Short mmCIF file of C-alpha atoms and ligand atoms in Angstrom, two decimals:
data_model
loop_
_atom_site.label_atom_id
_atom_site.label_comp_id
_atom_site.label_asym_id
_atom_site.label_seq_id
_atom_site.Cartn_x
_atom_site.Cartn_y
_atom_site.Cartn_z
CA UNK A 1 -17.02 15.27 112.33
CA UNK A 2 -14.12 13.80 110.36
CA UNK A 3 -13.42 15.80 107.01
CA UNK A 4 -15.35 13.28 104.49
CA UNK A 5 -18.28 12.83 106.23
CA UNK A 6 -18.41 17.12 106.49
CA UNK A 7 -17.66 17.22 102.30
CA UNK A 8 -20.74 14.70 102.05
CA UNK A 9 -23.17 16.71 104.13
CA UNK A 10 -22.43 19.74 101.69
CA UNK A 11 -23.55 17.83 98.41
CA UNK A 12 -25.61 19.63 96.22
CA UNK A 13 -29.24 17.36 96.06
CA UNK A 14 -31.56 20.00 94.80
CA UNK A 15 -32.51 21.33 91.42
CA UNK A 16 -32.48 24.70 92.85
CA UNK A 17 -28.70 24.03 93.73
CA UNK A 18 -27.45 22.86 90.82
CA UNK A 19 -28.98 25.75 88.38
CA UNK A 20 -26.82 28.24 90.84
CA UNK A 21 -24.18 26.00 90.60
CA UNK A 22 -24.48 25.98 87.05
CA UNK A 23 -25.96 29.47 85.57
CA UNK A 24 -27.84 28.81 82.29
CA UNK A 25 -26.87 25.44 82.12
CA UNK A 26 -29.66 23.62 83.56
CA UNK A 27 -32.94 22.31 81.93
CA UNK A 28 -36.26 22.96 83.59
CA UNK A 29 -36.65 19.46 83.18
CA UNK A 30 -34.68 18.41 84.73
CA UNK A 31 -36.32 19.45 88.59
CA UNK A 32 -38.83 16.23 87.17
CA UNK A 33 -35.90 13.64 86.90
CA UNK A 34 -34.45 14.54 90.30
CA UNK A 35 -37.90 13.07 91.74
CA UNK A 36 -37.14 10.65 90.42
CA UNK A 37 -33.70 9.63 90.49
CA UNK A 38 -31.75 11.55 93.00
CA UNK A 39 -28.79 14.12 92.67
CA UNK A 40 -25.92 14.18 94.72
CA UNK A 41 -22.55 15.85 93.95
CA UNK A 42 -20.07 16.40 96.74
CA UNK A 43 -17.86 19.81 96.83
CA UNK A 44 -15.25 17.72 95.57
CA UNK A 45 -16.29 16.49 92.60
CA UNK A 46 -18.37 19.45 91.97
CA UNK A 47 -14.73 21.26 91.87
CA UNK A 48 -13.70 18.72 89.41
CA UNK A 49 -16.58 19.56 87.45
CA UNK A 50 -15.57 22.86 87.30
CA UNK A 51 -12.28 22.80 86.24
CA UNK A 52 -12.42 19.91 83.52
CA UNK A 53 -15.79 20.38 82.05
CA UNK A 54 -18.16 18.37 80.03
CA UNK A 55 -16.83 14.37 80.58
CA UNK A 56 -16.71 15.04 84.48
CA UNK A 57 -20.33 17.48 84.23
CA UNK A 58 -21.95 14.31 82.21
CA UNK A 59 -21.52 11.85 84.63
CA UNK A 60 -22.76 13.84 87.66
CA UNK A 61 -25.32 16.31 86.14
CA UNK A 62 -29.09 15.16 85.64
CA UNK A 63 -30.49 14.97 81.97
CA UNK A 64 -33.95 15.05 80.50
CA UNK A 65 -33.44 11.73 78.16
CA UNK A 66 -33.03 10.05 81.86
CA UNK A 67 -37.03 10.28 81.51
CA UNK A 68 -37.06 9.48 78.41
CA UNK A 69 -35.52 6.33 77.86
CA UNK A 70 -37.14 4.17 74.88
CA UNK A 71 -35.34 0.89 75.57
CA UNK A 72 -33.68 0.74 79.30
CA UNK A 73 -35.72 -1.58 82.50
CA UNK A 74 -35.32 -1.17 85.76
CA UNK A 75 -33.14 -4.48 86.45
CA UNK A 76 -32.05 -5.27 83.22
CA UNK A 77 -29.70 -7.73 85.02
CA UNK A 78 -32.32 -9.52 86.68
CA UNK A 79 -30.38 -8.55 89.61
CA UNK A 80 -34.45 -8.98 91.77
CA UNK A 81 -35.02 -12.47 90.50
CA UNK A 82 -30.99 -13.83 90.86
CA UNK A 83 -31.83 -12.72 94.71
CA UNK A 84 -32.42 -15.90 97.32
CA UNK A 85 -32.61 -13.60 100.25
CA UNK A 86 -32.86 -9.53 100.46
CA UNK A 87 -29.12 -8.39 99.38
CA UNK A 88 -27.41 -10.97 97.74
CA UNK A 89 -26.96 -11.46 93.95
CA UNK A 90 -25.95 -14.99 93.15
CA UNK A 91 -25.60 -15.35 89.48
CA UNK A 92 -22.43 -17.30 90.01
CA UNK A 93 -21.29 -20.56 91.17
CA UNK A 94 -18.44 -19.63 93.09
CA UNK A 95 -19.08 -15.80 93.89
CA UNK A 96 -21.92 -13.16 95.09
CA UNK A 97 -22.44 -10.37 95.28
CA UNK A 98 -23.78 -8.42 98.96
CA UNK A 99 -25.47 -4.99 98.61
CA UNK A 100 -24.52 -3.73 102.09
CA UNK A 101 -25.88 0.30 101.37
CA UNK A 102 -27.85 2.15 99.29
CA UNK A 103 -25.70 5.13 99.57
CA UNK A 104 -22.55 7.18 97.18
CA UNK A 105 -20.35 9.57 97.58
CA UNK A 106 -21.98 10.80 94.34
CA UNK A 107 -25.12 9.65 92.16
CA UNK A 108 -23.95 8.77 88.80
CA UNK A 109 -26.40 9.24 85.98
CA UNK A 110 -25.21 6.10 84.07
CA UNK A 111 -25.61 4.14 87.48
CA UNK A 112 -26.62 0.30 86.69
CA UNK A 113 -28.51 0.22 89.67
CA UNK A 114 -30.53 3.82 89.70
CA UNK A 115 -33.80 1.95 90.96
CA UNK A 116 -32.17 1.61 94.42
CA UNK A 117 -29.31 3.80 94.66
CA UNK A 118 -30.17 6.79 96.98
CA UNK A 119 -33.18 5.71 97.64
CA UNK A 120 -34.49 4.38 100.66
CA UNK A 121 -36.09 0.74 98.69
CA UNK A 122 -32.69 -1.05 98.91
CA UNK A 123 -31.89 -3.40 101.71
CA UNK A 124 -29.05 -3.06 103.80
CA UNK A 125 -30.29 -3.06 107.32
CA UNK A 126 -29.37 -5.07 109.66
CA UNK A 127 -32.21 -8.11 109.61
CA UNK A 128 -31.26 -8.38 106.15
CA UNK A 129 -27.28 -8.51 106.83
CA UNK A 130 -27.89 -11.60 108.78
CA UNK A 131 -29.95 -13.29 106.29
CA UNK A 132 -27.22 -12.41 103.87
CA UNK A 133 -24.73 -14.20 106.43
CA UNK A 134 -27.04 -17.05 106.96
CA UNK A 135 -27.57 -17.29 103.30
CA UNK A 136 -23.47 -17.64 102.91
CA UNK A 137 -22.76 -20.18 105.79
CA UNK A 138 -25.70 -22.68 104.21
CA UNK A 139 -23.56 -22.39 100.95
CA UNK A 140 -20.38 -22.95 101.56
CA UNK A 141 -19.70 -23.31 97.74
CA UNK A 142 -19.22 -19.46 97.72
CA UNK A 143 -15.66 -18.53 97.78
CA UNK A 144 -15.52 -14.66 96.89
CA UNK A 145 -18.16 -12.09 98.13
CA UNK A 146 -18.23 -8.81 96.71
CA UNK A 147 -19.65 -6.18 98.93
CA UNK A 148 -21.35 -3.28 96.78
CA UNK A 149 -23.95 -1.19 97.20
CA UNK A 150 -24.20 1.72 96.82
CA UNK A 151 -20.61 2.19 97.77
CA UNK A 152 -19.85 -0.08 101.00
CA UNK A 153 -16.71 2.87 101.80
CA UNK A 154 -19.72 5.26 102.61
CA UNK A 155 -20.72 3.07 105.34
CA UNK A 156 -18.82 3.81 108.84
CA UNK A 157 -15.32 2.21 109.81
CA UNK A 158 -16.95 0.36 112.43
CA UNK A 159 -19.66 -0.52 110.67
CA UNK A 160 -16.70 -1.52 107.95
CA UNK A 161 -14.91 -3.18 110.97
CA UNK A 162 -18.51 -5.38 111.90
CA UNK A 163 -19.22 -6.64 107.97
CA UNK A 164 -15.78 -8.06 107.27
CA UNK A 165 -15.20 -9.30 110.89
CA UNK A 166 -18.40 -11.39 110.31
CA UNK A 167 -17.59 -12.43 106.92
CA UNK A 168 -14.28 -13.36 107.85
CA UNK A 169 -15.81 -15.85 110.76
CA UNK A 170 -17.05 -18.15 107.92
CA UNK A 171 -14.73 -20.74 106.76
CA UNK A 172 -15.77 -21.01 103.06
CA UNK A 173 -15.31 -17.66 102.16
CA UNK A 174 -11.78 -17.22 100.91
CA UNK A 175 -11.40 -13.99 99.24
CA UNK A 176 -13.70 -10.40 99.61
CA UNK A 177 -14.11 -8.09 97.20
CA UNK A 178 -15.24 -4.56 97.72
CA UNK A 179 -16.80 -2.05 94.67
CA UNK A 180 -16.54 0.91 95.50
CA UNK A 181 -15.87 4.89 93.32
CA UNK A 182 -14.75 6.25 96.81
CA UNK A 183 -11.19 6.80 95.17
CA UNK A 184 -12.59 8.32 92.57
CA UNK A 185 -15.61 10.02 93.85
CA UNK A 186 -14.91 11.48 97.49
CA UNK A 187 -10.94 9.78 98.14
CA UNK A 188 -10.73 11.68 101.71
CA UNK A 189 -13.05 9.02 102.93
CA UNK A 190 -9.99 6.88 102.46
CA UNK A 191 -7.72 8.02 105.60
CA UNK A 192 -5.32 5.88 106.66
CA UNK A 193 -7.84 4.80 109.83
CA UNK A 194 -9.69 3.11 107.33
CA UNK A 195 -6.90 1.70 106.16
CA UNK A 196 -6.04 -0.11 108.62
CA UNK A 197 -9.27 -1.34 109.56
CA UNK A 198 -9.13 -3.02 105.82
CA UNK A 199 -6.06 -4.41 105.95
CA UNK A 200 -6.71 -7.00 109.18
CA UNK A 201 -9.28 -8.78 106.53
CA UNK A 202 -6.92 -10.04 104.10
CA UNK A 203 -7.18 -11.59 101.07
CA UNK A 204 -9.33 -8.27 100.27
CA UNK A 205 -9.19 -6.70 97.30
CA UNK A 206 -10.73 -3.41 96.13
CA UNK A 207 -12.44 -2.68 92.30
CA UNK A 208 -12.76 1.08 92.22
CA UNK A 209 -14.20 2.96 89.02
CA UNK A 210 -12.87 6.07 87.18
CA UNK A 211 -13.78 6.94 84.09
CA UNK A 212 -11.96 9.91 82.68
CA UNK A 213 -8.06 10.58 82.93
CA UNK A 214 -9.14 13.92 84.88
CA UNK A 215 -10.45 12.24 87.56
CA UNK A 216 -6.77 11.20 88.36
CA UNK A 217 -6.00 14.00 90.69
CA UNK A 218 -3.35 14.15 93.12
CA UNK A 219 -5.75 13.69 96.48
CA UNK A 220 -6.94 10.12 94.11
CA UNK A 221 -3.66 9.32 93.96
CA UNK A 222 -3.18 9.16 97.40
CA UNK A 223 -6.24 7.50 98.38
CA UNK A 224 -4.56 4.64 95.88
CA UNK A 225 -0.89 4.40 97.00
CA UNK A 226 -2.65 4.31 100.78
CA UNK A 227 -5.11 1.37 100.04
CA UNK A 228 -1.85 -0.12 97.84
CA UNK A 229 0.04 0.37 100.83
CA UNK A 230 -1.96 -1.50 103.07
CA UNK A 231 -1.40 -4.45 100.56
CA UNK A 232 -4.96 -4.16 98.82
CA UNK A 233 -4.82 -4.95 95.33
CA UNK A 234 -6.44 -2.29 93.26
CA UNK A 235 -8.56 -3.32 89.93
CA UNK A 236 -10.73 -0.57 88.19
CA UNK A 237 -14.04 -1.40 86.55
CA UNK A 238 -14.38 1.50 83.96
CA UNK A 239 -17.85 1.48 81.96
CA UNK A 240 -17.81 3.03 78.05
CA UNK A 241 -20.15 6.20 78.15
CA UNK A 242 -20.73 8.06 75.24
CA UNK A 243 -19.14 11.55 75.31
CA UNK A 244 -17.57 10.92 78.68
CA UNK A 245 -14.64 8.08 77.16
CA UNK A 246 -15.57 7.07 74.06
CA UNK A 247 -12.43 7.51 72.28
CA UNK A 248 -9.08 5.47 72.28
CA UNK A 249 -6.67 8.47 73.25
CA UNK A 250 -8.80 9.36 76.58
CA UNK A 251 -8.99 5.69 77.38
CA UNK A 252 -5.47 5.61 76.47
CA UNK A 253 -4.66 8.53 79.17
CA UNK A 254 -6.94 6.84 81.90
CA UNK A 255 -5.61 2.99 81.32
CA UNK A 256 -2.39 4.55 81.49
CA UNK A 257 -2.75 7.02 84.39
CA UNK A 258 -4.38 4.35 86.48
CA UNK A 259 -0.94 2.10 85.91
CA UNK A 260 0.99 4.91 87.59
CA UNK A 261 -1.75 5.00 90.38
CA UNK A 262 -1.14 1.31 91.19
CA UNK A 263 -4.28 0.19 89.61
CA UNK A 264 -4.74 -2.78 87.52
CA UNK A 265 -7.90 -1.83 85.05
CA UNK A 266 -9.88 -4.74 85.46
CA UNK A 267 -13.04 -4.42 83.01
CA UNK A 268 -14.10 -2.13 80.71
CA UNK A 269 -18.19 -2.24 80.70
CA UNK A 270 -20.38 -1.90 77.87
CA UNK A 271 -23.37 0.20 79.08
CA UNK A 272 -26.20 -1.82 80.58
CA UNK A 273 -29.68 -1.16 79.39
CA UNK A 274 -30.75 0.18 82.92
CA UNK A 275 -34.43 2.37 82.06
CA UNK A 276 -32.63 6.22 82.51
CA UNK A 277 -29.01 5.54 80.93
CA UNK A 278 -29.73 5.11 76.92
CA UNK A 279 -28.32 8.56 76.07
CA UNK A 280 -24.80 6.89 77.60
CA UNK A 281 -24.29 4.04 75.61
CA UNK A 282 -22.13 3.47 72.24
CA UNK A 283 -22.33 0.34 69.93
CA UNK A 284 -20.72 -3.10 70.90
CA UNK A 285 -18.55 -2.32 67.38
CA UNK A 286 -17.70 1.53 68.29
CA UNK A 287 -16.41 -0.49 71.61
CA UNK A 288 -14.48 -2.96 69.70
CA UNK A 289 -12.91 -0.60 67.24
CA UNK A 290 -11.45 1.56 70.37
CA UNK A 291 -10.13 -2.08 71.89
CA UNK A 292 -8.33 -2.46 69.13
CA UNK A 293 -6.40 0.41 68.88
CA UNK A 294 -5.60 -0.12 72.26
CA UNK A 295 -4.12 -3.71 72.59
CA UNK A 296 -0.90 -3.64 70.92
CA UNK A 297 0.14 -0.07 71.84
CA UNK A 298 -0.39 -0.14 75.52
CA UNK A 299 1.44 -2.08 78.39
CA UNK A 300 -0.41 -5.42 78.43
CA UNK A 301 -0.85 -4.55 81.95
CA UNK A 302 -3.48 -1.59 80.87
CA UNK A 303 -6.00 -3.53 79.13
CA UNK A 304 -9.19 -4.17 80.94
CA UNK A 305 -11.65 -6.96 79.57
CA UNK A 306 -14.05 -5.28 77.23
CA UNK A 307 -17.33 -7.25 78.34
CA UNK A 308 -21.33 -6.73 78.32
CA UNK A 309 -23.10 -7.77 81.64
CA UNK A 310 -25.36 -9.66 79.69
CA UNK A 311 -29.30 -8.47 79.65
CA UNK A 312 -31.73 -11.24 81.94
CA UNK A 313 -28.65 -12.32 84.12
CA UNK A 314 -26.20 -14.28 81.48
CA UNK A 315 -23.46 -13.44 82.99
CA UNK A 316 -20.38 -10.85 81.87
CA UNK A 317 -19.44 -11.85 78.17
CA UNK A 318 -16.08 -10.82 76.75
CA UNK A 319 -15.85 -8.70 73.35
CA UNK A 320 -13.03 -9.06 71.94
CA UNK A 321 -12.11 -7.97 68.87
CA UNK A 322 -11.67 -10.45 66.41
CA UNK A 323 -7.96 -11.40 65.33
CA UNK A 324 -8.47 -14.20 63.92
CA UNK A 325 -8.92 -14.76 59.91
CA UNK A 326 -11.08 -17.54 58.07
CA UNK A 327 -8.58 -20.72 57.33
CA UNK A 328 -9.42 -24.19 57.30
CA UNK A 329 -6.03 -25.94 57.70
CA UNK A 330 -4.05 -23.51 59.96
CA UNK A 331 -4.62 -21.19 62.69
CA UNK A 332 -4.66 -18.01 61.03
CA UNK A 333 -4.80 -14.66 62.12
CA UNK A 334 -4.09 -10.93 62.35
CA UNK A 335 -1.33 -8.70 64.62
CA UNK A 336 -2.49 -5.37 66.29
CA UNK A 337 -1.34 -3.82 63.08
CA UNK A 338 -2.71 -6.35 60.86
CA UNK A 339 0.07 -8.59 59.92
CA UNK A 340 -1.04 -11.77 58.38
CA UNK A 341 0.66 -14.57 60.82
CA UNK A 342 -0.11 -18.28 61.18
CA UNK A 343 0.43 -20.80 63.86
CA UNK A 344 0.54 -24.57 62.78
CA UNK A 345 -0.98 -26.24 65.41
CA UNK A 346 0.35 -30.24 66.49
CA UNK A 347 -1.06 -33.21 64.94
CA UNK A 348 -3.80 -34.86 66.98
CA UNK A 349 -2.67 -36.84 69.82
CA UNK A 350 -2.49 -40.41 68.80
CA UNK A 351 -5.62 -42.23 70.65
CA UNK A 352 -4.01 -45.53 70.48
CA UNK A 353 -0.39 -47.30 70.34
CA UNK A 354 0.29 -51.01 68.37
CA UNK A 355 2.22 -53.18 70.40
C1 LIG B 401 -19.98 -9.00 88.06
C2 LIG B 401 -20.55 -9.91 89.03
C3 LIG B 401 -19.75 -10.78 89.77
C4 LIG B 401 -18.24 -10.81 89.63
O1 LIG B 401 -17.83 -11.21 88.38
P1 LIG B 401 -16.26 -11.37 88.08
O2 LIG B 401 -16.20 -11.61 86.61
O3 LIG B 401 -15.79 -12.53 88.91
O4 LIG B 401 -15.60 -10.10 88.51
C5 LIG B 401 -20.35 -11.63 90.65
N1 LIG B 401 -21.68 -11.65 90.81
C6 LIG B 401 -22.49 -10.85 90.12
C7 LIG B 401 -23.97 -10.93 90.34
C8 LIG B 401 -21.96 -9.94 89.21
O5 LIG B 401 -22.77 -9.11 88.53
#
């Protein structure tokens, strides 16, 4: 058994586990939440855990509030109704996305989709991959699928090797996209095999997730240059959890640290209202504040999108702080260190010329 797939089959899943894993740590309650949303930390994140502490142990390690949640749905981005055919989310005009497994490297507690992840309701056999494909080829207005999950680098090479062969067979689609935490999460499953299984599907490009500046370790860092190497562009989509990132020097360590990795951060999330995650989020204005003393003082190159997934399927809305400053005559507005500047824009075009 290759080394990844032998770290996965030693995840902790059990309540019992995790309080000997964690002495004195654990709530009782928390045996109820794994019912119902399931635990999964592999050895190496679990090590992680243990040598940077409460941002890493957050992310990984069941809560009570995760049954308590007084304002999070299941599908708060209407994910089930934005469905034609079991699989694929098409919210977009252009894009999709295609849920290909149900299965991580590790369960997240802030996941966005915790009613499928792990658990066995979530399509991604085979009958449904072909409807997926069938649904693609009768819409050839779909340029850019984004495989996700679940995390589609759990699934086997040649199972890997089979998805993006067929995708690849349909004219229309120009670019793929895969999501996946792998690098993050478990980055032996990147080996260079896989590599170079990825690389004969070109234009791909790869949106992992970190979240904390610790989780840039050196085995990360090669799972990065490798996928890098095999001429994958690397974006990071980062989400803003309370107590895990929300402050601008961490964010200013991971934005930074991801740079060095090769990785362009892409977006950073605003927590989504899915049922289980309220305990996670910050405000929209504790998110713009931390924006703003980031823009500015970091490499342009650093700074993700700030943007909300909006609730009911609206689409992902950019919050940016605001710059500009109430003027009726001129474009006014402020620096990053809040400079008054102006820009006087042209005159209107003229609509007609005498002759
Ligand atoms: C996020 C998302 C996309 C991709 O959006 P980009 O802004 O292009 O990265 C596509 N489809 C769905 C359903 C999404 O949620």
């Amino acid at each position: 058994m290759t080394h990844w797939k032998h770290l996965l089959r030693q995840s902790i899943t059990s309540y019992e586990e995790l309080c000997h894993c964690f002495p004195g740590r654990i709530d009782p309650a928390v045996a109820a939440v794994i019912e119902r949303y399931p635990l999964r930390i592999n050895p190496y994140y679990l090590k992680l855990i243990r040598t940077t502490g409460l941002p890493l142990f957050l992310q990984a390690v069941p809560r009570p509030e995760e049954l308590n949640d007084p304002v999070g749905i299941p599908d708060p981005l209407a994910e089930e109704t934005l469905s034609p055919v079991p699989g694929i989310v098409h919210k977009y005009p252009d894009r999709v996305l295609f849920l290909v497994t149900n299965q991580c490297a590790l369960f997240c507690r802030f996941c966005t989709r915790k009613r499928h992840v792990g658990r066995p309701s979530m399509p991604g056999g085979d009958s449904s991959f072909a409807a997926g494909l069938d649904y693609l080829k009768d819409h050839p207005e779909i340029k850019d699928v984004l495989l996700s999950g679940g995390d589609p680098l759990l699934l086997d090479d040649d199972r890997l090797d089979e998805i993006l062969a067929a995708l690849r067979a349909i004219p229309s689609v120009e670019i793929i996209r895969i999501g996946s935490r792998v690098p993050c999460t478990l980055p032996m499953r990147v080996t260079k095999k896989l590599c170079r299984t990825l690389k004969r599907y070109h234009p791909l490009f790869i949106n992992t997730h970190f979240n904390h500046p610790a989780e840039l370790t050196d085995e990360a860092q090669l799972a990065c240059h490798r996928l890098a190497d095999a001429g994958i562009p690397l974006g990071c989509q980062t989400v803003l959890l309370r107590g895990v990132n929300d402050s601008p020097a961490i964010l200013r360590d991971l934005l930074r640290g991801l740079l060095r990795l090769r990785v362009k951060p892409y977006y950073l999330f605003q927590a989504d209202l899915t049922n289980g995650t309220d305990h996670f989020r910050t405000t929209i204005e504790e998110g713009r504040a931390i924006m703003r003393e980031l823009i500015g003082y970091l490499s342009g190159m650093a700074i993700p999108t700030y943007a909300l997934d909006a609730p009911g399927g609206g689409g992902k809305i950019p919050l940016t702080p605001e710059y500009q400053v109430a003027s009726h005559d001129i474009f006014r507005f402020q620096s990053y260190r809040g400079e008054l500047c102006s820009y006087p824009e042209p005159p209107p075009p003229p609509t007609h010329f005498s002759t």
